Amino acid sequence: MRRAFDAVDARGDEDAAAHRATGSKSRAAVLVPLFVPTTTANRDADVEGGKDAVTRGDAGVDGGRGRGDGIEVLLCVRASTMRSHAGEVAFPGGKFDAGTDASDVETALRESREEVGLRETDVEVIGRLPTIMSRHMVSVRPIVGIVRDGFEVTETSEEEVAETFTAPLEMFLRRENHRHDDWSWPGAPRAIRVHYFDHEGRQIWGLTAAILIQVARRVYGREPEFQEKTDERVSVWDVYSVKGETKIGRSAL
């Protein structure tokens, strides 16, 4: 699974450069916390270690077994009192603190500890995705981690988190409970595709959905059952800014 993601590099200068490339004046990091069943984790380790116990093929860590391997992602519902994204589903994470954080990994882990009580000893960081721009023009780095077996959320920040829940990672590749809109991003020359997933009465959409689609693609080694980008091949991963002007076309995804 680790080979599916960009390497984790704690060098702050490289993280800073990646955010500057988006043209954003603000940067943040989020943690994508995955609960991986022991059998799946062991099978994946065998593959990465060069053993022949499993043939992954196009199904990634699923080993060709089809749907429902038990990998889940921990998500938060933001408190209704938050100034931005109130009541929305999100990952634990937040703004980079120049006085505290040396890297995006440190930002994601610090915010996760503050918001949902997930400490460094509770999660193994396995990789990251490229930076992605939020609709408030914040450059966000997704950090992917595997949560230790047995962890449960027992403490949350009441000011920031209304509730936590888990969702199956593979649902973000499925057509069921999925829809999309093609949005005219403020100031952008072309519309972008925004995805929505319904799960147990909650709506997972926007940046969170876009990140989860990419994480699921890499973990399972296959494409989603729906069209990820617009007919002009545009998604939120393609948005960047030049001197405050929104541009399209940065992403290599």
PDB file of C-alpha atoms in Angstrom:
ATOM      1  CA  MET A   1       0.000   0.000   0.000  1.00  0.00           C
ATOM      2  CA  ARG A   2       2.849   2.374   0.765  1.00  0.00           C
ATOM      3  CA  ARG A   3       4.070   2.263  -2.814  1.00  0.00           C
ATOM      4  CA  ALA A   4       0.730   3.658  -3.958  1.00  0.00           C
ATOM      5  CA  PHE A   5       1.492   7.107  -2.517  1.00  0.00           C
ATOM      6  CA  ASP A   6       4.099   9.814  -2.847  1.00  0.00           C
ATOM      7  CA  ALA A   7       6.945   9.382  -0.380  1.00  0.00           C
ATOM      8  CA  VAL A   8       6.724  11.067   2.986  1.00  0.00           C
ATOM      9  CA  ASP A   9       9.417  13.720   3.210  1.00  0.00           C
ATOM     10  CA  ALA A  10       9.754  15.707   6.414  1.00  0.00           C
ATOM     11  CA  ARG A  11      11.785  18.452   4.743  1.00  0.00           C
ATOM     12  CA  GLY A  12       9.886  21.644   5.314  1.00  0.00           C
ATOM     13  CA  ASP A  13      11.422  23.455   2.350  1.00  0.00           C
ATOM     14  CA  GLU A  14      10.042  20.915  -0.122  1.00  0.00           C
ATOM     15  CA  ASP A  15       6.581  21.114   1.424  1.00  0.00           C
ATOM     16  CA  ALA A  16       6.695  24.910   1.306  1.00  0.00           C
ATOM     17  CA  ALA A  17       7.710  24.858  -2.355  1.00  0.00           C
ATOM     18  CA  ALA A  18       4.825  22.537  -3.232  1.00  0.00           C
ATOM     19  CA  HIS A  19       2.341  24.928  -1.646  1.00  0.00           C
ATOM     20  CA  ARG A  20       3.899  27.972  -3.304  1.00  0.00           C
ATOM     21  CA  ALA A  21       3.467  26.259  -6.680  1.00  0.00           C
ATOM     22  CA  THR A  22      -0.319  26.408  -6.215  1.00  0.00           C
ATOM     23  CA  GLY A  23      -0.165  30.189  -5.912  1.00  0.00           C
ATOM     24  CA  SER A  24      -2.080  30.122  -2.636  1.00  0.00           C
ATOM     25  CA  LYS A  25      -1.197  32.441   0.239  1.00  0.00           C
ATOM     26  CA  SER A  26      -2.489  29.910   2.794  1.00  0.00           C
ATOM     27  CA  ARG A  27      -1.496  26.287   3.360  1.00  0.00           C
ATOM     28  CA  ALA A  28      -2.973  23.412   5.332  1.00  0.00           C
ATOM     29  CA  ALA A  29      -2.678  19.657   5.722  1.00  0.00           C
ATOM     30  CA  VAL A  30      -5.212  16.938   6.459  1.00  0.00           C
ATOM     31  CA  LEU A  31      -4.826  13.360   7.619  1.00  0.00           C
ATOM     32  CA  VAL A  32      -6.595  10.561   5.744  1.00  0.00           C
ATOM     33  CA  PRO A  33      -6.801   7.971   8.576  1.00  0.00           C
ATOM     34  CA  LEU A  34      -7.354   4.431   7.290  1.00  0.00           C
ATOM     35  CA  PHE A  35      -8.478   1.481   9.366  1.00  0.00           C
ATOM     36  CA  VAL A  36      -6.931  -1.537   7.634  1.00  0.00           C
ATOM     37  CA  PRO A  37      -7.869  -5.070   8.763  1.00  0.00           C
ATOM     38  CA  THR A  38      -4.855  -7.086   9.903  1.00  0.00           C
ATOM     39  CA  THR A  39      -5.306  -9.702   7.166  1.00  0.00           C
ATOM     40  CA  THR A  40      -5.314  -7.017   4.472  1.00  0.00           C
ATOM     41  CA  ALA A  41      -2.289  -5.257   5.948  1.00  0.00           C
ATOM     42  CA  ASN A  42      -0.338  -8.510   6.149  1.00  0.00           C
ATOM     43  CA  ARG A  43      -1.273  -9.439   2.581  1.00  0.00           C
ATOM     44  CA  ASP A  44      -0.162  -6.033   1.355  1.00  0.00           C
ATOM     45  CA  ALA A  45       3.128  -6.332   3.247  1.00  0.00           C
ATOM     46  CA  ASP A  46       3.790  -9.678   1.552  1.00  0.00           C
ATOM     47  CA  VAL A  47       3.300  -8.102  -1.862  1.00  0.00           C
ATOM     48  CA  GLU A  48       5.567  -5.165  -1.095  1.00  0.00           C
ATOM     49  CA  GLY A  49       8.154  -7.512   0.361  1.00  0.00           C
ATOM     50  CA  GLY A  50       8.314  -9.456  -2.882  1.00  0.00           C
ATOM     51  CA  LYS A  51       6.547 -12.597  -1.674  1.00  0.00           C
ATOM     52  CA  ASP A  52       4.279 -14.602  -3.949  1.00  0.00           C
ATOM     53  CA  ALA A  53       1.511 -15.239  -1.430  1.00  0.00           C
ATOM     54  CA  VAL A  54      -0.884 -12.896  -3.249  1.00  0.00           C
ATOM     55  CA  THR A  55      -1.397 -11.842  -6.826  1.00  0.00           C
ATOM     56  CA  ARG A  56      -2.667  -8.283  -6.777  1.00  0.00           C
ATOM     57  CA  GLY A  57      -3.423  -7.772 -10.445  1.00  0.00           C
ATOM     58  CA  ASP A  58      -5.754  -4.862 -11.163  1.00  0.00           C
ATOM     59  CA  ALA A  59      -7.544  -5.194  -7.853  1.00  0.00           C
ATOM     60  CA  GLY A  60      -4.748  -3.760  -5.721  1.00  0.00           C
ATOM     61  CA  VAL A  61      -4.789  -4.826  -2.093  1.00  0.00           C
ATOM     62  CA  ASP A  62      -8.172  -6.426  -2.657  1.00  0.00           C
ATOM     63  CA  GLY A  63      -6.356  -9.400  -4.152  1.00  0.00           C
ATOM     64  CA  GLY A  64      -9.061  -9.898  -6.780  1.00  0.00           C
ATOM     65  CA  ARG A  65     -11.736 -10.734  -4.207  1.00  0.00           C
ATOM     66  CA  GLY A  66     -14.137  -7.996  -5.279  1.00  0.00           C
ATOM     67  CA  ARG A  67     -15.785  -5.454  -3.019  1.00  0.00           C
ATOM     68  CA  GLY A  68     -15.754  -5.026   0.703  1.00  0.00           C
ATOM     69  CA  ASP A  69     -12.266  -5.768   2.049  1.00  0.00           C
ATOM     70  CA  GLY A  70     -12.956  -3.866   5.249  1.00  0.00           C
ATOM     71  CA  ILE A  71     -10.700  -0.819   4.779  1.00  0.00           C
ATOM     72  CA  GLU A  72     -12.460   2.210   6.262  1.00  0.00           C
ATOM     73  CA  VAL A  73     -11.646   5.884   6.578  1.00  0.00           C
ATOM     74  CA  LEU A  74     -12.221   8.031   9.658  1.00  0.00           C
ATOM     75  CA  LEU A  75     -14.104  11.253   8.933  1.00  0.00           C
ATOM     76  CA  CYS A  76     -15.385  14.213  10.954  1.00  0.00           C
ATOM     77  CA  VAL A  77     -18.480  16.384  10.809  1.00  0.00           C
ATOM     78  CA  ARG A  78     -17.348  19.931  11.459  1.00  0.00           C
ATOM     79  CA  ALA A  79     -19.067  21.846  14.245  1.00  0.00           C
ATOM     80  CA  SER A  80     -21.886  24.164  13.212  1.00  0.00           C
ATOM     81  CA  THR A  81     -20.090  27.074  14.880  1.00  0.00           C
ATOM     82  CA  MET A  82     -17.026  26.899  12.602  1.00  0.00           C
ATOM     83  CA  ARG A  83     -16.385  29.966  10.475  1.00  0.00           C
ATOM     84  CA  SER A  84     -15.796  27.908   7.338  1.00  0.00           C
ATOM     85  CA  HIS A  85     -17.188  24.564   6.151  1.00  0.00           C
ATOM     86  CA  ALA A  86     -19.555  24.422   9.148  1.00  0.00           C
ATOM     87  CA  GLY A  87     -21.478  21.147   9.338  1.00  0.00           C
ATOM     88  CA  GLU A  88     -19.554  19.609   6.442  1.00  0.00           C
ATOM     89  CA  VAL A  89     -17.799  16.248   6.387  1.00  0.00           C
ATOM     90  CA  ALA A  90     -14.031  16.617   6.475  1.00  0.00           C
ATOM     91  CA  PHE A  91     -10.766  14.996   7.486  1.00  0.00           C
ATOM     92  CA  PRO A  92      -8.988  15.930  10.693  1.00  0.00           C
ATOM     93  CA  GLY A  93      -6.540  18.673   9.784  1.00  0.00           C
ATOM     94  CA  GLY A  94      -6.046  22.394   9.540  1.00  0.00           C
ATOM     95  CA  LYS A  95      -3.780  25.340   8.841  1.00  0.00           C
ATOM     96  CA  PHE A  96       0.010  25.134   8.900  1.00  0.00           C
ATOM     97  CA  ASP A  97       1.527  26.745  12.015  1.00  0.00           C
ATOM     98  CA  ALA A  98       4.918  28.196  11.115  1.00  0.00           C
ATOM     99  CA  GLY A  99       5.889  28.429  14.777  1.00  0.00           C
ATOM    100  CA  THR A 100       5.183  24.746  15.468  1.00  0.00           C
ATOM    101  CA  ASP A 101       5.134  22.665  12.299  1.00  0.00           C
ATOM    102  CA  ALA A 102       8.250  21.714  10.371  1.00  0.00           C
ATOM    103  CA  SER A 103       6.327  19.862   7.649  1.00  0.00           C
ATOM    104  CA  ASP A 104       2.883  18.998   6.319  1.00  0.00           C
ATOM    105  CA  VAL A 105       3.045  15.685   8.181  1.00  0.00           C
ATOM    106  CA  GLU A 106       3.515  17.548  11.455  1.00  0.00           C
ATOM    107  CA  THR A 107       0.560  19.811  10.657  1.00  0.00           C
ATOM    108  CA  ALA A 108      -1.732  16.863   9.898  1.00  0.00           C
ATOM    109  CA  LEU A 109      -0.690  14.934  13.005  1.00  0.00           C
ATOM    110  CA  ARG A 110      -0.940  17.940  15.313  1.00  0.00           C
ATOM    111  CA  GLU A 111      -4.408  18.835  14.082  1.00  0.00           C
ATOM    112  CA  SER A 112      -5.564  15.198  14.299  1.00  0.00           C
ATOM    113  CA  ARG A 113      -4.416  15.012  17.899  1.00  0.00           C
ATOM    114  CA  GLU A 114      -6.247  18.231  18.753  1.00  0.00           C
ATOM    115  CA  GLU A 115      -9.460  17.367  16.900  1.00  0.00           C
ATOM    116  CA  VAL A 116     -10.005  13.637  17.422  1.00  0.00           C
ATOM    117  CA  GLY A 117      -7.335  12.530  19.904  1.00  0.00           C
ATOM    118  CA  LEU A 118      -5.364  10.613  17.277  1.00  0.00           C
ATOM    119  CA  ARG A 119      -1.757  10.731  18.483  1.00  0.00           C
ATOM    120  CA  GLU A 120       1.459   9.994  16.590  1.00  0.00           C
ATOM    121  CA  THR A 121       1.668   6.607  18.304  1.00  0.00           C
ATOM    122  CA  ASP A 122      -1.826   5.778  16.992  1.00  0.00           C
ATOM    123  CA  VAL A 123      -1.043   6.177  13.296  1.00  0.00           C
ATOM    124  CA  GLU A 124       1.640   5.138  10.824  1.00  0.00           C
ATOM    125  CA  VAL A 125       2.061   7.700   8.067  1.00  0.00           C
ATOM    126  CA  ILE A 126       2.519   5.832   4.777  1.00  0.00           C
ATOM    127  CA  GLY A 127       2.492   8.603   2.167  1.00  0.00           C
ATOM    128  CA  ARG A 128       0.912  11.711   0.773  1.00  0.00           C
ATOM    129  CA  LEU A 129      -0.867  13.085  -2.263  1.00  0.00           C
ATOM    130  CA  PRO A 130      -0.055  16.221  -4.251  1.00  0.00           C
ATOM    131  CA  THR A 131      -1.360  19.514  -2.903  1.00  0.00           C
ATOM    132  CA  ILE A 132      -4.931  20.448  -3.833  1.00  0.00           C
ATOM    133  CA  MET A 133      -6.685  23.828  -3.735  1.00  0.00           C
ATOM    134  CA  SER A 134      -9.813  24.351  -1.652  1.00  0.00           C
ATOM    135  CA  ARG A 135     -12.648  26.573  -2.828  1.00  0.00           C
ATOM    136  CA  HIS A 136     -11.405  29.173  -0.328  1.00  0.00           C
ATOM    137  CA  MET A 137      -8.069  29.083  -2.183  1.00  0.00           C
ATOM    138  CA  VAL A 138      -6.148  27.288   0.550  1.00  0.00           C
ATOM    139  CA  SER A 139      -3.453  24.875  -0.604  1.00  0.00           C
ATOM    140  CA  VAL A 140      -4.080  21.544   1.145  1.00  0.00           C
ATOM    141  CA  ARG A 141      -1.735  18.552   1.464  1.00  0.00           C
ATOM    142  CA  PRO A 142      -3.405  15.157   2.110  1.00  0.00           C
ATOM    143  CA  ILE A 143      -1.321  12.878   4.346  1.00  0.00           C
ATOM    144  CA  VAL A 144      -2.304   9.191   4.355  1.00  0.00           C
ATOM    145  CA  GLY A 145      -1.909   7.062   7.468  1.00  0.00           C
ATOM    146  CA  ILE A 146      -2.881   3.657   8.835  1.00  0.00           C
ATOM    147  CA  VAL A 147      -4.496   3.799  12.274  1.00  0.00           C
ATOM    148  CA  ARG A 148      -3.280   1.247  14.792  1.00  0.00           C
ATOM    149  CA  ASP A 149      -5.543  -1.695  15.470  1.00  0.00           C
ATOM    150  CA  GLY A 150      -7.912  -1.089  18.383  1.00  0.00           C
ATOM    151  CA  PHE A 151      -7.926   2.721  18.264  1.00  0.00           C
ATOM    152  CA  GLU A 152     -11.268   4.354  19.051  1.00  0.00           C
ATOM    153  CA  VAL A 153     -12.165   8.023  19.114  1.00  0.00           C
ATOM    154  CA  THR A 154     -12.823   8.847  22.751  1.00  0.00           C
ATOM    155  CA  GLU A 155     -12.095  12.574  22.756  1.00  0.00           C
ATOM    156  CA  THR A 156     -12.880  15.296  20.248  1.00  0.00           C
ATOM    157  CA  SER A 157     -12.592  19.069  20.111  1.00  0.00           C
ATOM    158  CA  GLU A 158     -16.113  20.355  20.813  1.00  0.00           C
ATOM    159  CA  GLU A 159     -15.252  23.650  19.138  1.00  0.00           C
ATOM    160  CA  GLU A 160     -14.289  21.967  15.857  1.00  0.00           C
ATOM    161  CA  VAL A 161     -15.894  18.521  15.645  1.00  0.00           C
ATOM    162  CA  ALA A 162     -19.588  17.672  16.000  1.00  0.00           C
ATOM    163  CA  GLU A 163     -19.145  13.933  15.442  1.00  0.00           C
ATOM    164  CA  THR A 164     -16.908  11.301  13.870  1.00  0.00           C
ATOM    165  CA  PHE A 165     -17.777   8.261  11.768  1.00  0.00           C
ATOM    166  CA  THR A 166     -16.180   5.793   9.371  1.00  0.00           C
ATOM    167  CA  ALA A 167     -16.969   4.977   5.747  1.00  0.00           C
ATOM    168  CA  PRO A 168     -15.743   2.117   3.529  1.00  0.00           C
ATOM    169  CA  LEU A 169     -12.910   3.351   1.339  1.00  0.00           C
ATOM    170  CA  GLU A 170     -14.024   1.376  -1.688  1.00  0.00           C
ATOM    171  CA  MET A 171     -17.359   3.235  -1.908  1.00  0.00           C
ATOM    172  CA  PHE A 172     -15.441   6.158  -3.418  1.00  0.00           C
ATOM    173  CA  LEU A 173     -14.883   4.114  -6.563  1.00  0.00           C
ATOM    174  CA  ARG A 174     -18.491   2.968  -6.916  1.00  0.00           C
ATOM    175  CA  ARG A 175     -21.327   4.443  -8.931  1.00  0.00           C
ATOM    176  CA  GLU A 176     -23.862   3.739  -6.165  1.00  0.00           C
ATOM    177  CA  ASN A 177     -24.729   6.760  -3.993  1.00  0.00           C
ATOM    178  CA  HIS A 178     -22.592   8.982  -6.228  1.00  0.00           C
ATOM    179  CA  ARG A 179     -23.436  12.068  -8.240  1.00  0.00           C
ATOM    180  CA  HIS A 180     -21.555  15.071  -9.563  1.00  0.00           C
ATOM    181  CA  ASP A 181     -21.910  18.676 -10.666  1.00  0.00           C
ATOM    182  CA  ASP A 182     -19.728  20.630 -13.045  1.00  0.00           C
ATOM    183  CA  TRP A 183     -19.084  23.903 -11.243  1.00  0.00           C
ATOM    184  CA  SER A 184     -17.917  27.209 -12.525  1.00  0.00           C
ATOM    185  CA  TRP A 185     -15.117  27.806 -10.018  1.00  0.00           C
ATOM    186  CA  PRO A 186     -14.967  31.515  -9.058  1.00  0.00           C
ATOM    187  CA  GLY A 187     -12.835  33.225 -11.668  1.00  0.00           C
ATOM    188  CA  ALA A 188     -11.810  29.989 -13.405  1.00  0.00           C
ATOM    189  CA  PRO A 189     -11.824  29.827 -17.212  1.00  0.00           C
ATOM    190  CA  ARG A 190     -13.570  26.430 -17.233  1.00  0.00           C
ATOM    191  CA  ALA A 191     -15.911  24.440 -15.002  1.00  0.00           C
ATOM    192  CA  ILE A 192     -14.538  21.744 -12.716  1.00  0.00           C
ATOM    193  CA  ARG A 193     -16.123  18.458 -11.642  1.00  0.00           C
ATOM    194  CA  VAL A 194     -17.289  18.189  -8.024  1.00  0.00           C
ATOM    195  CA  HIS A 195     -18.288  14.814  -6.575  1.00  0.00           C
ATOM    196  CA  TYR A 196     -20.887  13.923  -3.939  1.00  0.00           C
ATOM    197  CA  PHE A 197     -21.350  10.652  -2.049  1.00  0.00           C
ATOM    198  CA  ASP A 198     -24.259   9.812   0.259  1.00  0.00           C
ATOM    199  CA  HIS A 199     -23.421   7.601   3.220  1.00  0.00           C
ATOM    200  CA  GLU A 200     -25.774   6.827   6.099  1.00  0.00           C
ATOM    201  CA  GLY A 201     -27.553  10.154   5.877  1.00  0.00           C
ATOM    202  CA  ARG A 202     -24.377  12.199   5.463  1.00  0.00           C
ATOM    203  CA  GLN A 203     -23.067  13.896   2.333  1.00  0.00           C
ATOM    204  CA  ILE A 204     -19.360  13.626   1.561  1.00  0.00           C
ATOM    205  CA  TRP A 205     -18.437  16.048  -1.166  1.00  0.00           C
ATOM    206  CA  GLY A 206     -16.005  18.577  -2.585  1.00  0.00           C
ATOM    207  CA  LEU A 207     -12.364  18.426  -1.561  1.00  0.00           C
ATOM    208  CA  THR A 208     -12.951  15.526   0.831  1.00  0.00           C
ATOM    209  CA  ALA A 209     -14.591  13.430  -1.887  1.00  0.00           C
ATOM    210  CA  ALA A 210     -11.888  14.308  -4.416  1.00  0.00           C
ATOM    211  CA  ILE A 211      -9.144  13.196  -2.035  1.00  0.00           C
ATOM    212  CA  LEU A 212     -10.943   9.961  -1.174  1.00  0.00           C
ATOM    213  CA  ILE A 213     -11.388   9.069  -4.838  1.00  0.00           C
ATOM    214  CA  GLN A 214      -7.645   9.430  -5.340  1.00  0.00           C
ATOM    215  CA  VAL A 215      -6.779   7.454  -2.209  1.00  0.00           C
ATOM    216  CA  ALA A 216      -9.151   4.648  -3.245  1.00  0.00           C
ATOM    217  CA  ARG A 217      -7.758   4.613  -6.798  1.00  0.00           C
ATOM    218  CA  ARG A 218      -4.249   4.132  -5.481  1.00  0.00           C
ATOM    219  CA  VAL A 219      -5.105   1.604  -2.795  1.00  0.00           C
ATOM    220  CA  TYR A 220      -7.247  -0.603  -5.049  1.00  0.00           C
ATOM    221  CA  GLY A 221      -5.329  -0.044  -8.263  1.00  0.00           C
ATOM    222  CA  ARG A 222      -8.355   0.626 -10.450  1.00  0.00           C
ATOM    223  CA  GLU A 223     -10.380   3.489 -11.859  1.00  0.00           C
ATOM    224  CA  PRO A 224     -13.732   4.671 -10.459  1.00  0.00           C
ATOM    225  CA  GLU A 225     -16.955   3.465 -12.057  1.00  0.00           C
ATOM    226  CA  PHE A 226     -17.842   7.073 -12.926  1.00  0.00           C
ATOM    227  CA  GLN A 227     -16.119   9.799 -14.920  1.00  0.00           C
ATOM    228  CA  GLU A 228     -13.834  11.635 -12.534  1.00  0.00           C
ATOM    229  CA  LYS A 229     -13.215  14.733 -14.661  1.00  0.00           C
ATOM    230  CA  THR A 230     -15.376  16.888 -16.911  1.00  0.00           C
ATOM    231  CA  ASP A 231     -15.546  16.191 -20.642  1.00  0.00           C
ATOM    232  CA  GLU A 232     -12.782  18.802 -20.907  1.00  0.00           C
ATOM    233  CA  ARG A 233     -10.735  16.707 -18.437  1.00  0.00           C
ATOM    234  CA  VAL A 234     -10.957  19.167 -15.532  1.00  0.00           C
ATOM    235  CA  SER A 235     -11.215  18.395 -11.820  1.00  0.00           C
ATOM    236  CA  VAL A 236     -10.413  20.254  -8.631  1.00  0.00           C
ATOM    237  CA  TRP A 237      -6.850  18.853  -8.804  1.00  0.00           C
ATOM    238  CA  ASP A 238      -6.271  21.119 -11.813  1.00  0.00           C
ATOM    239  CA  VAL A 239      -6.966  24.407 -10.037  1.00  0.00           C
ATOM    240  CA  TYR A 240      -4.152  26.797  -9.156  1.00  0.00           C
ATOM    241  CA  SER A 241      -3.653  30.542  -8.811  1.00  0.00           C
ATOM    242  CA  VAL A 242      -1.347  33.144 -10.318  1.00  0.00           C
ATOM    243  CA  LYS A 243      -1.291  36.466  -8.485  1.00  0.00           C
ATOM    244  CA  GLY A 244      -4.845  35.899  -7.307  1.00  0.00           C
ATOM    245  CA  GLU A 245      -6.146  34.828 -10.711  1.00  0.00           C
ATOM    246  CA  THR A 246      -7.601  31.324 -10.896  1.00  0.00           C
ATOM    247  CA  LYS A 247      -6.049  29.028 -13.502  1.00  0.00           C
ATOM    248  CA  ILE A 248      -6.727  25.491 -14.723  1.00  0.00           C
ATOM    249  CA  GLY A 249      -4.229  22.860 -15.739  1.00  0.00           C
ATOM    250  CA  ARG A 250      -1.631  22.264 -13.005  1.00  0.00           C
ATOM    251  CA  SER A 251      -2.405  18.667 -12.047  1.00  0.00           C
ATOM    252  CA  ALA A 252      -0.569  15.587 -13.265  1.00  0.00           C
ATOM    253  CA  LEU A 253      -3.290  13.276 -11.881  1.00  0.00           C
TER     254      LEU A 253
END
